[in-house]
Amino acid sequence: MSGPRAKGLDALARLKPWLTVPEAAKYLSLMLDSDVGESDVLRLALDGPLRLSVRFVNGAYARRVRTDAEALAALERFDHRVDVVARAKAAGEEPPMADEGLDFDRPLVSLGDAVLDLPLTGGERLDVEQRYQVLTGGPPVNLVSFEGAYVDTLDGVRLQIVEPVERAYRVPNTSGLDPRNLRQVDTLPAGAAFVVRTAELHRFETALAGVESGDNDPDARPLETRERSSLLTIIAALAHAAGLDLA
């Protein structure tokens, strides 16, 4: 990245913890000395080389995704609950009320307007793909995720986005945020704004320099084979558009 304009944008970027997708595209355009659009940023995220994040402008709620051991323990509790209910019914008794099940032991997390990373493994991937198709004039995305939508915290905790069910389906005399009244969502909620962390852009820049030179920065997140291939393809396409010969 060179020139006063590039240096000015780089200085501004370093003062901000994250950039919008259009700002990230402008940053990458100056860094690569070639036109990079919003759709290119989203494609980089979908293909793997660049990590995309999200801000919930209107807030959102989530639950922490269990580890395998926690999931097994929850399933065992659920099986026990089914057994208790079956024995009570067989004896003609009223089954005891239960305040926990497969999900009720996971506390609700208010996400506020925090910036969280997108793992792109569930419904959140379809949201990014839909935005990409809109920007490129492609077909609408009609797929539905039955796994829910997820985000990751900086320390690697995965969260599943949830929302209250309609009032008519809530447990009587409970609030909408009662754990028993929450359900997973298949897309990110309204007000979810895609962003790119400034630190991620710097990591990407370092990784790109390593790909071009053949060197690898030990502090940079290593690129997987698919990510590396995608990155090289994008570099070649941008160079062709700029009239550069990389041979």
mmCIF file of C-alpha atoms in Angstrom:
data_model
loop_
_atom_site.group_PDB
_atom_site.id
_atom_site.type_symbol
_atom_site.label_atom_id
_atom_site.label_comp_id
_atom_site.label_asym_id
_atom_site.label_seq_id
_atom_site.Cartn_x
_atom_site.Cartn_y
_atom_site.Cartn_z
ATOM 1 C CA MET A 1 0.000 0.000 0.000
ATOM 2 C CA SER A 2 1.638 3.256 -1.133
ATOM 3 C CA GLY A 3 0.823 6.892 -1.855
ATOM 4 C CA PRO A 4 -0.665 9.567 0.423
ATOM 5 C CA ARG A 5 -4.239 8.397 -0.104
ATOM 6 C CA ALA A 6 -3.353 4.816 0.731
ATOM 7 C CA LYS A 7 -1.361 5.869 3.777
ATOM 8 C CA GLY A 8 -4.249 8.061 4.935
ATOM 9 C CA LEU A 9 -6.735 5.196 4.647
ATOM 10 C CA ASP A 10 -4.336 2.837 6.404
ATOM 11 C CA ALA A 11 -3.924 5.319 9.263
ATOM 12 C CA LEU A 12 -7.696 5.722 9.529
ATOM 13 C CA ALA A 13 -8.209 1.961 9.460
ATOM 14 C CA ARG A 14 -5.761 1.510 12.311
ATOM 15 C CA LEU A 15 -7.862 3.860 14.429
ATOM 16 C CA LYS A 16 -11.010 1.798 13.870
ATOM 17 C CA PRO A 17 -11.529 -1.715 15.240
ATOM 18 C CA TRP A 18 -13.616 -2.671 12.212
ATOM 19 C CA LEU A 19 -14.577 -1.450 8.746
ATOM 20 C CA THR A 20 -17.826 -1.764 6.825
ATOM 21 C CA VAL A 21 -17.738 -4.005 3.767
ATOM 22 C CA PRO A 22 -17.547 -0.983 1.379
ATOM 23 C CA GLU A 23 -14.687 0.444 3.483
ATOM 24 C CA ALA A 24 -12.930 -2.929 3.472
ATOM 25 C CA ALA A 25 -13.298 -3.081 -0.316
ATOM 26 C CA LYS A 26 -11.705 0.380 -0.622
ATOM 27 C CA TYR A 27 -8.870 -0.668 1.680
ATOM 28 C CA LEU A 28 -8.204 -3.809 -0.364
ATOM 29 C CA SER A 29 -8.401 -1.827 -3.622
ATOM 30 C CA LEU A 30 -5.586 0.441 -2.468
ATOM 31 C CA MET A 31 -3.628 -2.468 -1.022
ATOM 32 C CA LEU A 32 -3.849 -4.495 -4.253
ATOM 33 C CA ASP A 33 -3.748 -1.452 -6.549
ATOM 34 C CA SER A 34 -6.820 -2.835 -8.315
ATOM 35 C CA ASP A 35 -10.581 -2.450 -8.124
ATOM 36 C CA VAL A 36 -12.105 -4.548 -5.356
ATOM 37 C CA GLY A 37 -15.871 -4.385 -4.819
ATOM 38 C CA GLU A 38 -18.163 -5.350 -1.972
ATOM 39 C CA SER A 39 -18.962 -8.600 -3.754
ATOM 40 C CA ASP A 40 -15.245 -9.475 -3.858
ATOM 41 C CA VAL A 41 -14.987 -9.022 -0.086
ATOM 42 C CA LEU A 42 -17.984 -11.309 0.443
ATOM 43 C CA ARG A 43 -16.571 -13.875 -2.001
ATOM 44 C CA LEU A 44 -13.269 -13.887 -0.120
ATOM 45 C CA ALA A 45 -15.212 -14.546 3.079
ATOM 46 C CA LEU A 46 -17.325 -17.313 1.565
ATOM 47 C CA ASP A 47 -14.277 -19.018 0.040
ATOM 48 C CA GLY A 48 -12.270 -18.786 3.247
ATOM 49 C CA PRO A 49 -9.272 -16.427 2.934
ATOM 50 C CA LEU A 50 -10.967 -13.518 4.741
ATOM 51 C CA ARG A 51 -12.927 -13.727 7.999
ATOM 52 C CA LEU A 52 -16.175 -11.754 7.956
ATOM 53 C CA SER A 53 -17.790 -10.378 11.115
ATOM 54 C CA VAL A 54 -21.165 -8.926 12.044
ATOM 55 C CA ARG A 55 -22.651 -6.215 14.260
ATOM 56 C CA PHE A 56 -26.204 -6.514 15.552
ATOM 57 C CA VAL A 57 -27.333 -2.908 15.279
ATOM 58 C CA ASN A 58 -30.681 -3.672 16.899
ATOM 59 C CA GLY A 59 -29.279 -6.184 19.357
ATOM 60 C CA ALA A 60 -29.820 -9.941 19.438
ATOM 61 C CA TYR A 61 -29.821 -12.915 21.797
ATOM 62 C CA ALA A 62 -27.908 -16.167 21.667
ATOM 63 C CA ARG A 63 -27.014 -19.329 23.564
ATOM 64 C CA ARG A 64 -23.584 -20.848 23.864
ATOM 65 C CA VAL A 65 -23.146 -23.966 21.760
ATOM 66 C CA ARG A 66 -22.331 -26.962 23.924
ATOM 67 C CA THR A 67 -19.139 -28.948 23.812
ATOM 68 C CA ASP A 68 -19.535 -32.631 22.896
ATOM 69 C CA ALA A 69 -19.371 -33.627 26.572
ATOM 70 C CA GLU A 70 -22.025 -31.073 27.527
ATOM 71 C CA ALA A 71 -24.270 -32.193 24.688
ATOM 72 C CA LEU A 72 -23.985 -35.839 25.808
ATOM 73 C CA ALA A 73 -24.820 -34.893 29.406
ATOM 74 C CA ALA A 74 -27.851 -32.908 28.246
ATOM 75 C CA LEU A 75 -29.052 -35.839 26.143
ATOM 76 C CA GLU A 76 -28.725 -38.161 29.145
ATOM 77 C CA ARG A 77 -30.815 -35.741 31.234
ATOM 78 C CA PHE A 78 -33.400 -35.641 28.484
ATOM 79 C CA ASP A 79 -33.536 -39.455 28.300
ATOM 80 C CA HIS A 80 -33.974 -39.560 32.080
ATOM 81 C CA ARG A 81 -36.797 -37.038 31.838
ATOM 82 C CA VAL A 82 -38.554 -39.142 29.172
ATOM 83 C CA ASP A 83 -38.218 -42.203 31.422
ATOM 84 C CA VAL A 84 -39.658 -40.328 34.439
ATOM 85 C CA VAL A 85 -42.640 -39.099 32.429
ATOM 86 C CA ALA A 86 -43.309 -42.567 31.002
ATOM 87 C CA ARG A 87 -43.281 -44.185 34.486
ATOM 88 C CA ALA A 88 -45.578 -41.504 35.890
ATOM 89 C CA LYS A 89 -48.089 -41.955 33.091
ATOM 90 C CA ALA A 90 -47.957 -45.739 33.440
ATOM 91 C CA ALA A 91 -48.791 -45.329 37.135
ATOM 92 C CA GLY A 92 -51.651 -42.945 36.324
ATOM 93 C CA GLU A 93 -49.829 -40.048 37.981
ATOM 94 C CA GLU A 94 -49.247 -36.489 36.813
ATOM 95 C CA PRO A 95 -45.660 -36.166 35.519
ATOM 96 C CA PRO A 96 -43.561 -33.718 37.567
ATOM 97 C CA MET A 97 -42.838 -30.350 36.007
ATOM 98 C CA ALA A 98 -39.366 -29.966 34.554
ATOM 99 C CA ASP A 99 -37.487 -26.689 34.367
ATOM 100 C CA GLU A 100 -34.666 -27.988 32.228
ATOM 101 C CA GLY A 101 -34.254 -29.969 29.052
ATOM 102 C CA LEU A 102 -31.894 -30.075 26.124
ATOM 103 C CA ASP A 103 -31.577 -26.293 26.012
ATOM 104 C CA PHE A 104 -32.822 -24.824 29.271
ATOM 105 C CA ASP A 105 -29.470 -25.073 31.079
ATOM 106 C CA ARG A 106 -27.769 -22.678 28.672
ATOM 107 C CA PRO A 107 -27.996 -19.077 29.894
ATOM 108 C CA LEU A 108 -29.204 -16.400 27.512
ATOM 109 C CA VAL A 109 -26.520 -14.053 26.143
ATOM 110 C CA SER A 110 -27.382 -10.499 25.076
ATOM 111 C CA LEU A 111 -25.160 -9.628 22.128
ATOM 112 C CA GLY A 112 -25.788 -5.879 22.148
ATOM 113 C CA ASP A 113 -23.842 -4.180 19.365
ATOM 114 C CA ALA A 114 -20.704 -6.261 19.837
ATOM 115 C CA VAL A 115 -18.693 -7.317 16.785
ATOM 116 C CA LEU A 116 -18.715 -11.103 16.414
ATOM 117 C CA ASP A 117 -17.132 -13.353 13.806
ATOM 118 C CA LEU A 118 -19.156 -15.412 11.344
ATOM 119 C CA PRO A 119 -18.172 -19.108 11.134
ATOM 120 C CA LEU A 120 -20.242 -19.442 7.931
ATOM 121 C CA THR A 121 -21.395 -22.950 8.798
ATOM 122 C CA GLY A 122 -25.155 -22.394 9.160
ATOM 123 C CA GLY A 123 -27.844 -19.917 8.214
ATOM 124 C CA GLU A 124 -25.403 -17.009 8.449
ATOM 125 C CA ARG A 125 -23.610 -18.386 5.376
ATOM 126 C CA LEU A 126 -26.832 -18.231 3.369
ATOM 127 C CA ASP A 127 -27.269 -14.581 4.409
ATOM 128 C CA VAL A 128 -23.817 -13.715 3.079
ATOM 129 C CA GLU A 129 -24.425 -15.743 -0.085
ATOM 130 C CA GLN A 130 -27.749 -13.954 -0.623
ATOM 131 C CA ARG A 131 -26.066 -10.550 -0.310
ATOM 132 C CA TYR A 132 -23.372 -11.679 -2.745
ATOM 133 C CA GLN A 133 -25.977 -12.788 -5.282
ATOM 134 C CA VAL A 134 -27.791 -9.449 -4.985
ATOM 135 C CA LEU A 135 -24.572 -7.510 -5.600
ATOM 136 C CA THR A 136 -23.609 -9.643 -8.610
ATOM 137 C CA GLY A 137 -27.070 -9.907 -10.159
ATOM 138 C CA GLY A 138 -27.281 -13.622 -9.443
ATOM 139 C CA PRO A 139 -30.300 -15.759 -8.567
ATOM 140 C CA PRO A 140 -31.969 -15.543 -5.140
ATOM 141 C CA VAL A 141 -30.860 -18.033 -2.520
ATOM 142 C CA ASN A 142 -33.820 -20.299 -1.736
ATOM 143 C CA LEU A 143 -32.004 -22.690 0.580
ATOM 144 C CA VAL A 144 -32.948 -22.910 4.257
ATOM 145 C CA SER A 145 -30.636 -23.845 7.117
ATOM 146 C CA PHE A 146 -32.119 -26.230 9.677
ATOM 147 C CA GLU A 147 -29.016 -25.912 11.850
ATOM 148 C CA GLY A 148 -29.618 -22.304 12.885
ATOM 149 C CA ALA A 149 -27.379 -19.253 12.608
ATOM 150 C CA TYR A 150 -24.119 -18.911 14.532
ATOM 151 C CA VAL A 151 -21.479 -16.382 15.568
ATOM 152 C CA ASP A 152 -18.095 -16.745 17.277
ATOM 153 C CA THR A 153 -16.621 -14.585 20.019
ATOM 154 C CA LEU A 154 -12.998 -13.445 19.863
ATOM 155 C CA ASP A 155 -12.016 -16.124 22.389
ATOM 156 C CA GLY A 156 -13.534 -18.874 20.250
ATOM 157 C CA VAL A 157 -16.887 -19.450 21.958
ATOM 158 C CA ARG A 158 -19.601 -20.360 19.458
ATOM 159 C CA LEU A 159 -23.068 -18.923 19.992
ATOM 160 C CA GLN A 160 -26.366 -19.853 18.376
ATOM 161 C CA ILE A 161 -28.752 -16.990 17.632
ATOM 162 C CA VAL A 162 -32.205 -17.362 19.216
ATOM 163 C CA GLU A 163 -35.431 -15.361 19.362
ATOM 164 C CA PRO A 164 -38.651 -15.498 21.414
ATOM 165 C CA VAL A 165 -41.533 -17.534 20.021
ATOM 166 C CA GLU A 166 -44.859 -15.857 19.326
ATOM 167 C CA ARG A 167 -46.825 -14.956 22.447
ATOM 168 C CA ALA A 168 -49.526 -17.546 21.708
ATOM 169 C CA TYR A 169 -46.962 -20.357 21.937
ATOM 170 C CA ARG A 170 -45.193 -19.259 25.131
ATOM 171 C CA VAL A 171 -45.334 -21.139 28.417
ATOM 172 C CA PRO A 172 -48.124 -19.517 30.468
ATOM 173 C CA ASN A 173 -47.103 -16.755 32.888
ATOM 174 C CA THR A 174 -43.571 -16.471 31.521
ATOM 175 C CA SER A 175 -41.686 -13.771 29.643
ATOM 176 C CA GLY A 176 -40.549 -13.976 26.056
ATOM 177 C CA LEU A 177 -36.949 -14.372 27.238
ATOM 178 C CA ASP A 178 -37.705 -17.386 29.405
ATOM 179 C CA PRO A 179 -35.435 -20.189 28.091
ATOM 180 C CA ARG A 180 -38.489 -22.329 27.363
ATOM 181 C CA ASN A 181 -39.827 -19.651 25.012
ATOM 182 C CA LEU A 182 -36.766 -19.301 22.810
ATOM 183 C CA ARG A 183 -36.120 -20.918 19.458
ATOM 184 C CA GLN A 184 -33.211 -20.984 17.034
ATOM 185 C CA VAL A 185 -33.386 -18.835 13.915
ATOM 186 C CA ASP A 186 -32.429 -19.909 10.406
ATOM 187 C CA THR A 187 -31.095 -16.476 9.361
ATOM 188 C CA LEU A 188 -29.409 -13.553 11.048
ATOM 189 C CA PRO A 189 -31.921 -11.093 12.562
ATOM 190 C CA ALA A 190 -32.816 -7.763 10.993
ATOM 191 C CA GLY A 191 -30.191 -5.137 11.684
ATOM 192 C CA ALA A 192 -27.243 -7.508 11.236
ATOM 193 C CA ALA A 193 -24.510 -5.485 9.506
ATOM 194 C CA PHE A 194 -21.514 -7.225 7.927
ATOM 195 C CA VAL A 195 -18.110 -5.771 8.858
ATOM 196 C CA VAL A 196 -14.445 -6.777 8.691
ATOM 197 C CA ARG A 197 -12.162 -6.410 11.673
ATOM 198 C CA THR A 198 -9.151 -4.168 11.002
ATOM 199 C CA ALA A 199 -6.901 -6.826 12.535
ATOM 200 C CA GLU A 200 -8.303 -9.359 10.054
ATOM 201 C CA LEU A 201 -7.473 -7.079 7.112
ATOM 202 C CA HIS A 202 -3.912 -6.780 8.370
ATOM 203 C CA ARG A 203 -3.702 -10.567 8.789
ATOM 204 C CA PHE A 204 -5.044 -11.009 5.262
ATOM 205 C CA GLU A 205 -2.501 -8.525 3.927
ATOM 206 C CA THR A 206 0.313 -10.460 5.604
ATOM 207 C CA ALA A 207 -1.011 -13.778 4.279
ATOM 208 C CA LEU A 208 -1.323 -12.322 0.781
ATOM 209 C CA ALA A 209 2.257 -11.073 0.886
ATOM 210 C CA GLY A 210 3.337 -14.551 1.965
ATOM 211 C CA VAL A 211 1.482 -16.176 -0.944
ATOM 212 C CA GLU A 212 3.039 -13.783 -3.442
ATOM 213 C CA SER A 213 6.566 -14.235 -2.083
ATOM 214 C CA GLY A 214 6.276 -17.900 -1.160
ATOM 215 C CA ASP A 215 7.008 -17.133 2.481
ATOM 216 C CA ASN A 216 4.713 -17.765 5.433
ATOM 217 C CA ASP A 217 4.409 -15.551 8.502
ATOM 218 C CA PRO A 218 4.418 -17.846 11.579
ATOM 219 C CA ASP A 219 2.090 -15.401 13.371
ATOM 220 C CA ALA A 220 -0.496 -15.361 10.588
ATOM 221 C CA ARG A 221 -3.395 -17.825 10.459
ATOM 222 C CA PRO A 222 -2.267 -20.500 7.950
ATOM 223 C CA LEU A 223 -4.287 -20.780 4.766
ATOM 224 C CA GLU A 224 -5.918 -24.084 3.969
ATOM 225 C CA THR A 225 -5.466 -25.546 0.484
ATOM 226 C CA ARG A 226 -8.891 -24.353 -0.675
ATOM 227 C CA GLU A 227 -8.316 -20.873 0.763
ATOM 228 C CA ARG A 228 -4.897 -20.617 -0.891
ATOM 229 C CA SER A 229 -6.261 -21.723 -4.265
ATOM 230 C CA SER A 230 -9.146 -19.259 -3.992
ATOM 231 C CA LEU A 231 -6.763 -16.445 -3.044
ATOM 232 C CA LEU A 232 -4.464 -17.165 -5.974
ATOM 233 C CA THR A 233 -7.451 -17.218 -8.349
ATOM 234 C CA ILE A 234 -8.652 -13.858 -7.071
ATOM 235 C CA ILE A 235 -5.158 -12.359 -7.353
ATOM 236 C CA ALA A 236 -4.956 -13.549 -10.957
ATOM 237 C CA ALA A 237 -8.410 -12.123 -11.777
ATOM 238 C CA LEU A 238 -7.585 -8.745 -10.235
ATOM 239 C CA ALA A 239 -4.249 -8.611 -12.035
ATOM 240 C CA HIS A 240 -5.946 -9.425 -15.361
ATOM 241 C CA ALA A 241 -8.515 -6.677 -14.777
ATOM 242 C CA ALA A 242 -5.691 -4.220 -14.065
ATOM 243 C CA GLY A 243 -3.770 -5.283 -17.202
ATOM 244 C CA LEU A 244 -0.889 -6.784 -15.248
ATOM 245 C CA ASP A 245 1.115 -9.789 -16.439
ATOM 246 C CA LEU A 246 2.039 -12.079 -13.540
ATOM 247 C CA ALA A 247 3.773 -14.650 -15.742
#
